[in-house]
GROMACS .gro file of C-alpha atoms in nm:
model
  359
    1MET     CA    1  -2.336   7.837   1.256
    2SER     CA    2  -2.332   8.214   1.175
    3LYS     CA    3  -2.658   8.201   0.962
    4THR     CA    4  -2.948   8.361   1.119
    5ILE     CA    5  -3.279   8.209   1.194
    6ASP     CA    6  -3.454   8.408   0.916
    7THR     CA    7  -3.254   8.200   0.649
    8TYR     CA    8  -3.450   7.882   0.742
    9HIS     CA    9  -3.793   7.766   0.700
   10ILE     CA   10  -3.945   7.699   1.039
   11LYS     CA   11  -4.171   7.392   1.012
   12THR     CA   12  -4.432   7.505   1.246
   13GLN     CA   13  -4.718   7.317   1.079
   14GLU     CA   14  -4.513   6.987   1.080
   15SER     CA   15  -4.462   7.044   1.450
   16ILE     CA   16  -4.829   7.103   1.503
   17ASP     CA   17  -4.906   6.768   1.307
   18LEU     CA   18  -4.655   6.578   1.507
   19LEU     CA   19  -4.792   6.702   1.848
   20SER     CA   20  -5.140   6.647   1.738
   21GLY     CA   21  -5.059   6.275   1.665
   22MET     CA   22  -4.903   6.241   2.005
   23ILE     CA   23  -5.199   6.386   2.183
   24GLU     CA   24  -5.427   6.116   2.013
   25ILE     CA   25  -5.206   5.837   2.146
   26GLN     CA   26  -5.268   5.767   2.522
   27SER     CA   27  -4.914   5.785   2.676
   28PHE     CA   28  -4.932   5.778   3.061
   29SER     CA   29  -4.616   5.712   3.241
   30ARG     CA   30  -4.506   5.347   3.176
   31GLU     CA   31  -4.748   5.337   2.883
   32GLU     CA   32  -4.542   5.499   2.620
   33GLU     CA   33  -4.480   5.219   2.380
   34LEU     CA   34  -4.724   5.344   2.103
   35VAL     CA   35  -4.617   5.711   2.123
   36SER     CA   36  -4.259   5.586   2.106
   37ASP     CA   37  -4.349   5.389   1.781
   38TYR     CA   38  -4.515   5.697   1.643
   39LEU     CA   39  -4.202   5.921   1.703
   40THR     CA   40  -3.980   5.651   1.562
   41SER     CA   41  -4.181   5.635   1.243
   42PHE     CA   42  -4.158   6.008   1.209
   43PHE     CA   43  -3.778   6.008   1.234
   44LYS     CA   44  -3.746   5.723   0.987
   45SER     CA   45  -3.956   5.940   0.745
   46LYS     CA   46  -3.695   6.185   0.780
   47GLY     CA   47  -3.424   5.921   0.676
   48LEU     CA   48  -3.298   5.885   1.030
   49ASN     CA   49  -3.252   5.575   1.238
   50PRO     CA   50  -3.330   5.641   1.605
   51LEU     CA   51  -3.194   5.398   1.873
   52ARG     CA   52  -3.437   5.263   2.123
   53SER     CA   53  -3.410   5.141   2.478
   54GLY     CA   54  -3.739   5.042   2.636
   55ASN     CA   55  -3.984   5.323   2.550
   56ASN     CA   56  -3.689   5.584   2.521
   57ILE     CA   57  -3.563   5.674   2.176
   58TRP     CA   58  -3.260   5.887   2.075
   59LEU     CA   59  -3.043   6.013   1.777
   60LYS     CA   60  -2.689   6.139   1.742
   61SER     CA   61  -2.607   6.421   1.490
   62SER     CA   62  -2.471   6.300   1.170
   63HIS     CA   63  -2.115   6.437   1.193
   64TRP     CA   64  -2.019   6.302   1.520
   65ASP     CA   65  -1.677   6.391   1.643
   66GLU     CA   66  -1.541   6.243   1.962
   67GLY     CA   67  -1.327   6.544   2.019
   68LYS     CA   68  -1.633   6.782   2.052
   69PRO     CA   69  -1.851   6.845   2.355
   70THR     CA   70  -2.196   6.683   2.342
   71ILE     CA   71  -2.525   6.868   2.397
   72LEU     CA   72  -2.830   6.669   2.499
   73LEU     CA   73  -3.163   6.785   2.383
   74ASN     CA   74  -3.411   6.612   2.603
   75SER     CA   75  -3.799   6.621   2.674
   76HIS     CA   76  -4.053   6.355   2.779
   77MET     CA   77  -4.345   6.189   2.590
   78ASP     CA   78  -4.536   6.071   2.882
   79THR     CA   79  -4.829   6.247   3.040
   80VAL     CA   80  -5.028   6.238   3.355
   81LYS     CA   81  -5.383   6.115   3.351
   82PRO     CA   82  -5.647   6.385   3.246
   83ALA     CA   83  -5.811   6.592   3.509
   84THR     CA   84  -6.177   6.497   3.570
   85THR     CA   85  -6.297   6.844   3.470
   86TYR     CA   86  -6.190   6.847   3.123
   87SER     CA   87  -6.457   6.991   2.900
   88LEU     CA   88  -6.293   6.881   2.580
   89ASP     CA   89  -6.174   6.533   2.494
   90PRO     CA   90  -5.813   6.502   2.624
   91PHE     CA   91  -5.724   6.263   2.349
   92LYS     CA   92  -5.840   6.479   2.058
   93ALA     CA   93  -5.612   6.747   1.918
   94GLN     CA   94  -5.814   7.058   1.858
   95VAL     CA   95  -5.699   7.389   1.732
   96LYS     CA   96  -5.909   7.681   1.856
   97ASP     CA   97  -5.829   8.057   1.865
   98GLY     CA   98  -5.472   7.996   1.796
   99LYS     CA   99  -5.429   7.733   2.063
  100LEU     CA  100  -5.361   7.362   2.029
  101PHE     CA  101  -5.570   7.163   2.296
  102GLY     CA  102  -5.497   6.812   2.421
  103LEU     CA  103  -5.334   6.611   2.707
  104GLY     CA  104  -4.973   6.671   2.698
  105SER     CA  105  -4.972   6.952   2.442
  106ASN     CA  106  -4.816   7.198   2.701
  107ASP     CA  107  -4.636   6.932   2.930
  108ALA     CA  108  -4.426   6.851   2.746
  109GLY     CA  109  -4.533   6.772   2.389
  110GLY     CA  110  -4.486   7.131   2.280
  111PRO     CA  111  -4.122   7.162   2.397
  112LEU     CA  112  -4.052   6.820   2.254
  113VAL     CA  113  -4.163   6.874   1.914
  114CYS     CA  114  -3.985   7.216   1.907
  115LEU     CA  115  -3.660   7.045   2.044
  116ILE     CA  116  -3.703   6.795   1.759
  117GLN     CA  117  -3.721   7.075   1.492
  118ALA     CA  118  -3.408   7.222   1.644
  119PHE     CA  119  -3.226   6.893   1.621
  120LEU     CA  120  -3.336   6.834   1.256
  121HIS     CA  121  -3.219   7.190   1.167
  122TYR     CA  122  -2.874   7.126   1.294
  123GLN     CA  123  -2.806   6.755   1.299
  124GLY     CA  124  -2.666   6.733   0.940
  125GLN     CA  125  -2.434   7.024   0.952
  126GLU     CA  126  -2.058   6.963   0.960
  127ASP     CA  127  -1.929   7.277   1.099
  128LEU     CA  128  -2.108   7.229   1.450
  129PRO     CA  129  -1.872   7.309   1.745
  130TYR     CA  130  -2.052   7.033   1.925
  131ASN     CA  131  -2.239   6.699   1.898
  132LEU     CA  132  -2.605   6.684   1.940
  133ILE     CA  133  -2.821   6.407   2.095
  134MET     CA  134  -3.200   6.423   2.068
  135ALA     CA  135  -3.371   6.203   2.332
  136ALA     CA  136  -3.748   6.170   2.371
  137THR     CA  137  -3.783   5.990   2.695
  138ALA     CA  138  -4.045   5.806   2.929
  139GLU     CA  139  -4.174   5.809   3.278
  140GLU     CA  140  -4.082   6.180   3.352
  141GLU     CA  141  -4.400   6.240   3.539
  142ILE     CA  142  -4.322   5.978   3.785
  143SER     CA  143  -3.950   6.011   3.799
  144GLY     CA  144  -3.933   5.664   3.691
  145ALA     CA  145  -3.621   5.438   3.674
  146ASN     CA  146  -3.686   5.352   3.315
  147GLY     CA  147  -3.680   5.692   3.163
  148ILE     CA  148  -3.381   5.928   3.124
  149ALA     CA  149  -3.207   5.771   3.422
  150SER     CA  150  -3.178   5.447   3.241
  151LEU     CA  151  -3.073   5.615   2.924
  152ILE     CA  152  -2.783   5.835   3.047
  153PRO     CA  153  -2.533   5.559   3.088
  154GLN     CA  154  -2.563   5.477   2.721
  155LEU     CA  155  -2.515   5.829   2.597
  156GLY     CA  156  -2.152   5.889   2.687
  157LYS     CA  157  -2.017   6.207   2.835
  158ILE     CA  158  -2.265   6.507   2.823
  159GLU     CA  159  -2.139   6.871   2.843
  160LEU     CA  160  -2.469   7.025   2.863
  161GLY     CA  161  -2.849   6.918   2.875
  162ILE     CA  162  -3.119   7.138   2.741
  163VAL     CA  163  -3.430   7.023   2.904
  164GLY     CA  164  -3.760   7.089   2.727
  165GLU     CA  165  -4.034   7.199   2.972
  166PRO     CA  166  -4.292   7.472   2.964
  167THR     CA  167  -4.105   7.784   3.095
  168LEU     CA  168  -4.251   8.054   2.854
  169MET     CA  169  -3.896   8.026   2.696
  170GLN     CA  170  -3.741   8.165   3.005
  171MET     CA  171  -3.423   7.999   3.140
  172ALA     CA  172  -3.459   7.806   3.454
  173VAL     CA  173  -3.108   7.818   3.567
  174ALA     CA  174  -3.175   7.635   3.893
  175GLU     CA  175  -3.433   7.381   3.989
  176LYS     CA  176  -3.550   7.248   4.336
  177GLY     CA  177  -3.489   6.891   4.434
  178LEU     CA  178  -3.683   6.663   4.659
  179ALA     CA  179  -3.598   6.446   4.962
  180VAL     CA  180  -3.875   6.268   5.156
  181LEU     CA  181  -3.776   6.179   5.507
  182ASP     CA  182  -3.932   5.915   5.727
  183CYS     CA  183  -3.860   6.008   6.085
  184VAL     CA  184  -3.924   5.811   6.409
  185ALA     CA  185  -3.910   5.958   6.761
  186SER     CA  186  -3.864   5.692   7.016
  187GLY     CA  187  -4.010   5.688   7.386
  188VAL     CA  188  -4.098   5.456   7.654
  189SER     CA  189  -4.451   5.301   7.680
  190GLY     CA  190  -4.657   5.330   8.015
  191HIS     CA  191  -5.002   5.376   8.161
  192ALA     CA  192  -5.153   5.720   8.072
  193ALA     CA  193  -5.311   5.735   8.423
  194ARG     CA  194  -4.977   5.718   8.599
  195GLU     CA  195  -4.635   5.909   8.582
  196GLU     CA  196  -4.498   5.628   8.350
  197GLY     CA  197  -4.302   5.622   8.033
  198GLU     CA  198  -4.166   5.885   7.796
  199ASN     CA  199  -4.419   6.012   7.536
  200ALA     CA  200  -4.280   5.989   7.196
  201ILE     CA  201  -4.537   6.228   7.061
  202TYR     CA  202  -4.398   6.504   7.283
  203LYS     CA  203  -4.052   6.412   7.183
  204ALA     CA  204  -4.149   6.428   6.817
  205LEU     CA  205  -4.321   6.775   6.864
  206THR     CA  206  -4.003   6.904   7.020
  207GLU     CA  207  -3.800   6.787   6.728
  208ILE     CA  208  -4.046   6.914   6.471
  209GLU     CA  209  -4.041   7.259   6.633
  210LYS     CA  210  -3.660   7.258   6.612
  211LEU     CA  211  -3.682   7.166   6.247
  212LYS     CA  212  -3.942   7.448   6.182
  213SER     CA  213  -3.723   7.720   6.329
  214PHE     CA  214  -3.406   7.596   6.175
  215GLU     CA  215  -3.244   7.792   5.904
  216PHE     CA  216  -2.967   7.658   5.676
  217GLU     CA  217  -2.649   7.860   5.672
  218LYS     CA  218  -2.663   7.899   5.285
  219GLU     CA  219  -2.958   8.020   5.071
  220SER     CA  220  -2.989   7.994   4.707
  221ALA     CA  221  -2.988   8.301   4.493
  222PHE     CA  222  -3.254   8.182   4.261
  223LEU     CA  223  -3.460   7.929   4.477
  224GLY     CA  224  -3.448   8.084   4.810
  225PRO     CA  225  -3.433   7.888   5.134
  226ILE     CA  226  -3.469   7.514   5.151
  227LYS     CA  227  -3.846   7.443   5.234
  228LYS     CA  228  -3.904   7.164   5.490
  229THR     CA  229  -4.258   7.059   5.570
  230VAL     CA  230  -4.398   6.797   5.794
  231THR     CA  231  -4.673   6.636   5.611
  232LEU     CA  232  -4.773   6.320   5.796
  233ILE     CA  233  -4.760   6.226   6.169
  234GLU     CA  234  -4.868   5.885   6.321
  235ALA     CA  235  -4.852   5.757   6.678
  236GLY     CA  236  -5.034   5.559   6.953
  237THR     CA  237  -5.232   5.252   6.982
  238GLN     CA  238  -5.509   5.336   7.227
  239HIS     CA  239  -5.614   5.623   7.461
  240ASN     CA  240  -5.466   5.496   7.781
  241VAL     CA  241  -5.112   5.402   7.645
  242VAL     CA  242  -4.822   5.650   7.649
  243PRO     CA  243  -4.683   5.591   7.292
  244ASP     CA  244  -4.323   5.469   7.257
  245SER     CA  245  -4.301   5.565   6.898
  246CYS     CA  246  -4.410   5.855   6.692
  247LYS     CA  247  -4.349   5.848   6.311
  248PHE     CA  248  -4.360   6.162   6.087
  249VAL     CA  249  -4.271   6.238   5.732
  250VAL     CA  250  -4.087   6.563   5.628
  251ASP     CA  251  -4.109   6.687   5.260
  252VAL     CA  252  -3.780   6.866   5.193
  253ARG     CA  253  -3.755   7.093   4.875
  254THR     CA  254  -3.379   7.113   4.828
  255THR     CA  255  -3.192   7.380   4.647
  256ASP     CA  256  -2.861   7.395   4.448
  257VAL     CA  257  -2.643   7.528   4.745
  258TYR     CA  258  -2.651   7.163   4.890
  259SER     CA  259  -2.685   6.822   4.742
  260ASN     CA  260  -2.968   6.612   4.876
  261LYS     CA  261  -2.705   6.396   5.062
  262GLU     CA  262  -2.565   6.718   5.228
  263THR     CA  263  -2.909   6.847   5.315
  264VAL     CA  264  -3.015   6.516   5.474
  265GLU     CA  265  -2.700   6.502   5.681
  266ILE     CA  266  -2.758   6.839   5.816
  267ILE     CA  267  -3.110   6.760   5.928
  268ASN     CA  268  -2.990   6.426   6.062
  269ASP     CA  269  -2.738   6.600   6.285
  270LEU     CA  270  -2.997   6.844   6.397
  271LEU     CA  271  -3.273   6.616   6.510
  272ASP     CA  272  -3.272   6.367   6.795
  273VAL     CA  273  -3.478   6.117   6.598
  274GLU     CA  274  -3.416   5.843   6.346
  275VAL     CA  275  -3.405   5.999   5.993
  276THR     CA  276  -3.439   5.783   5.692
  277PRO     CA  277  -3.440   5.938   5.339
  278ARG     CA  278  -3.674   5.747   5.100
  279SER     CA  279  -3.444   5.858   4.817
  280LEU     CA  280  -3.160   6.079   4.730
  281ARG     CA  281  -3.189   6.065   4.350
  282LEU     CA  282  -3.414   6.374   4.287
  283ASN     CA  283  -3.123   6.626   4.330
  284PRO     CA  284  -3.151   7.013   4.284
  285SER     CA  285  -2.956   7.177   3.997
  286GLY     CA  286  -2.803   7.511   3.938
  287LEU     CA  287  -2.605   7.657   3.652
  288ALA     CA  288  -2.322   7.913   3.677
  289MET     CA  289  -2.418   8.252   3.560
  290ASP     CA  290  -2.126   8.281   3.332
  291HIS     CA  291  -2.194   7.949   3.153
  292PRO     CA  292  -2.199   7.997   2.772
  293VAL     CA  293  -2.570   7.890   2.746
  294VAL     CA  294  -2.675   8.146   3.010
  295LYS     CA  295  -2.479   8.409   2.823
  296ARG     CA  296  -2.631   8.306   2.488
  297GLY     CA  297  -2.981   8.325   2.628
  298GLU     CA  298  -2.922   8.664   2.791
  299SER     CA  299  -2.800   8.796   2.459
  300LEU     CA  300  -3.130   8.685   2.310
  301GLY     CA  301  -3.324   8.860   2.590
  302MET     CA  302  -3.430   8.539   2.777
  303GLU     CA  303  -3.488   8.592   3.146
  304LYS     CA  304  -3.345   8.374   3.422
  305TYR     CA  305  -3.527   8.227   3.716
  306GLY     CA  306  -3.544   7.935   3.956
  307SER     CA  307  -3.787   7.665   3.910
  308PRO     CA  308  -3.977   7.505   4.198
  309THR     CA  309  -4.109   7.222   4.002
  310LEU     CA  310  -3.911   6.890   3.939
  311SER     CA  311  -3.826   6.761   3.599
  312ASP     CA  312  -3.577   6.514   3.452
  313GLN     CA  313  -3.309   6.767   3.530
  314ALA     CA  314  -3.305   6.608   3.875
  315LEU     CA  315  -3.168   6.289   3.735
  316MET     CA  316  -2.895   6.444   3.515
  317PRO     CA  317  -2.545   6.447   3.675
  318PHE     CA  318  -2.409   6.725   3.441
  319ASN     CA  319  -2.485   7.093   3.370
  320THR     CA  320  -2.849   7.150   3.260
  321ILE     CA  321  -3.080   7.433   3.174
  322LYS     CA  322  -3.460   7.403   3.168
  323ILE     CA  323  -3.635   7.601   2.890
  324GLY     CA  324  -3.926   7.555   2.656
  325PRO     CA  325  -4.246   7.703   2.507
  326GLY     CA  326  -4.574   7.687   2.712
  327ASP     CA  327  -4.658   7.776   3.066
  328SER     CA  328  -4.599   7.547   3.374
  329ALA     CA  329  -4.909   7.693   3.517
  330ARG     CA  330  -5.109   7.491   3.265
  331SER     CA  331  -4.943   7.165   3.331
  332HIS     CA  332  -5.180   6.893   3.466
  333THR     CA  333  -5.480   7.122   3.430
  334ALA     CA  334  -5.817   7.053   3.252
  335ASP     CA  335  -5.828   7.154   2.873
  336GLU     CA  336  -5.453   7.173   2.861
  337TYR     CA  337  -5.325   7.389   2.564
  338ILE     CA  338  -5.006   7.531   2.403
  339GLY     CA  339  -5.038   7.836   2.171
  340ILE     CA  340  -4.953   7.812   1.802
  341GLU     CA  341  -4.738   8.107   1.841
  342GLU     CA  342  -4.556   7.950   2.127
  343ILE     CA  343  -4.467   7.655   1.915
  344GLU     CA  344  -4.320   7.869   1.649
  345GLY     CA  345  -4.138   8.086   1.905
  346GLY     CA  346  -4.001   7.766   2.068
  347ILE     CA  347  -3.853   7.634   1.754
  348SER     CA  348  -3.693   7.960   1.658
  349GLY     CA  349  -3.582   8.002   2.034
  350TYR     CA  350  -3.416   7.663   2.065
  351ILE     CA  351  -3.236   7.719   1.722
  352ASN     CA  352  -3.110   8.059   1.821
  353LEU     CA  353  -3.000   7.943   2.162
  354LEU     CA  354  -2.778   7.676   1.986
  355ASP     CA  355  -2.644   7.907   1.719
  356ASN     CA  356  -2.292   8.011   1.789
  357LEU     CA  357  -2.293   7.840   2.128
  358ASN     CA  358  -1.942   7.740   2.218
  359LEU     CA  359  -1.887   7.526   2.528
   0.00000   0.00000   0.00000
C-alpha cells in the first residue's frame, strides 16, 4: 500500500474504450440489462467472475478477510433519457477536442469506469488493510427499489461507501435528502354567499405562511438550512361553495443535522394540517470531518463541500463520501461529455484516495 501512483500504468485508454461501449448501449433506468451484460463480459475478460442480482453486478477483492473493514466502490450504469436539444447522437461515443461525448459519459459512466480501474488496481493485493467491493448498479436516476437498495442486504457490513458521481474530484462530505409531504387542511363546506363554513384554503394559507417563516433549530455546516417549498396546491369544486378541503405538497430538502423522520416529525408538530410523507427512504448524509477518508482526501488537496443533488448515497445506511471525475453541471444536459484528462485524473485520484487508507 505504500507504493505511489507513478509506479503503475494507468489504463486511461482502456477506460475510454469501456465507457465508449457503455455509451452506445441504451441503458435508461430499468433498462440496464444489456449494459450489465457488457460490463460482466469486461470483468470476465479480466479473469474475474462478477455476481449479479437483477441488473446489478458486483465483485469482491481476491484476498477477502472477514476481520477487515469493507469499502464499497459504487456507481451507476443507468442514464436519463437524452435531452431533445442534443446536436450529436447521444448513443454514439465521439472524442473531440479532448472530450468524450455521449449520453451518460459524465453521469455517471466516467466515475464508474474510473472506480473499476481503481478496483482492478487493488483487488488482487494481499496486504490491503480493508476488503473491497466493486458494485455497478441500476436505477440510480429514479432512486429505484431494484438498484443499490436491493443489493446492500447481500453485501454484508460496509464500513465506508465511495460513491462515484461527477464532483470535479472534490469530496462531497454531505448530501441533501428529500422528503415530499402531502398535506391536507380541513374546513367546513358552506355557501359562498352566506357566512357559512370554514374555508380550508384560508386555513391552508395560514399554515403555509407558518411553514415558510419557520426556521429549524439546527443548520448544517455544509448544506445550510433545510429548504422547504410548497410546489402544488389544490382545492374547491365550484365558485359558490366554500371548500372543506385544501391539499398542498411540500418539497423538503433535508440535511445531515436531522434524519428525514425527525424532519417530518418537526413539521408535523408545527402545522395544524394532516401531514403524510410519501417516503422517508431518501435520507441526507454527512461524514465526520475527522473520518480517515476525509483526512486522506485533504492530504491530496481535495476540497470539501455539501452536495444539493441526490445520489445513491441517500439509500446507504453507513458512512459514505461522494466523489468522482466530471462536473455535476453537465449532468442531464444536451451533448454531455467528460474530459479525457478528467478520466485519467479520476483513476489516479481514486487510487491515491485508497492508498494507505486505514479505517
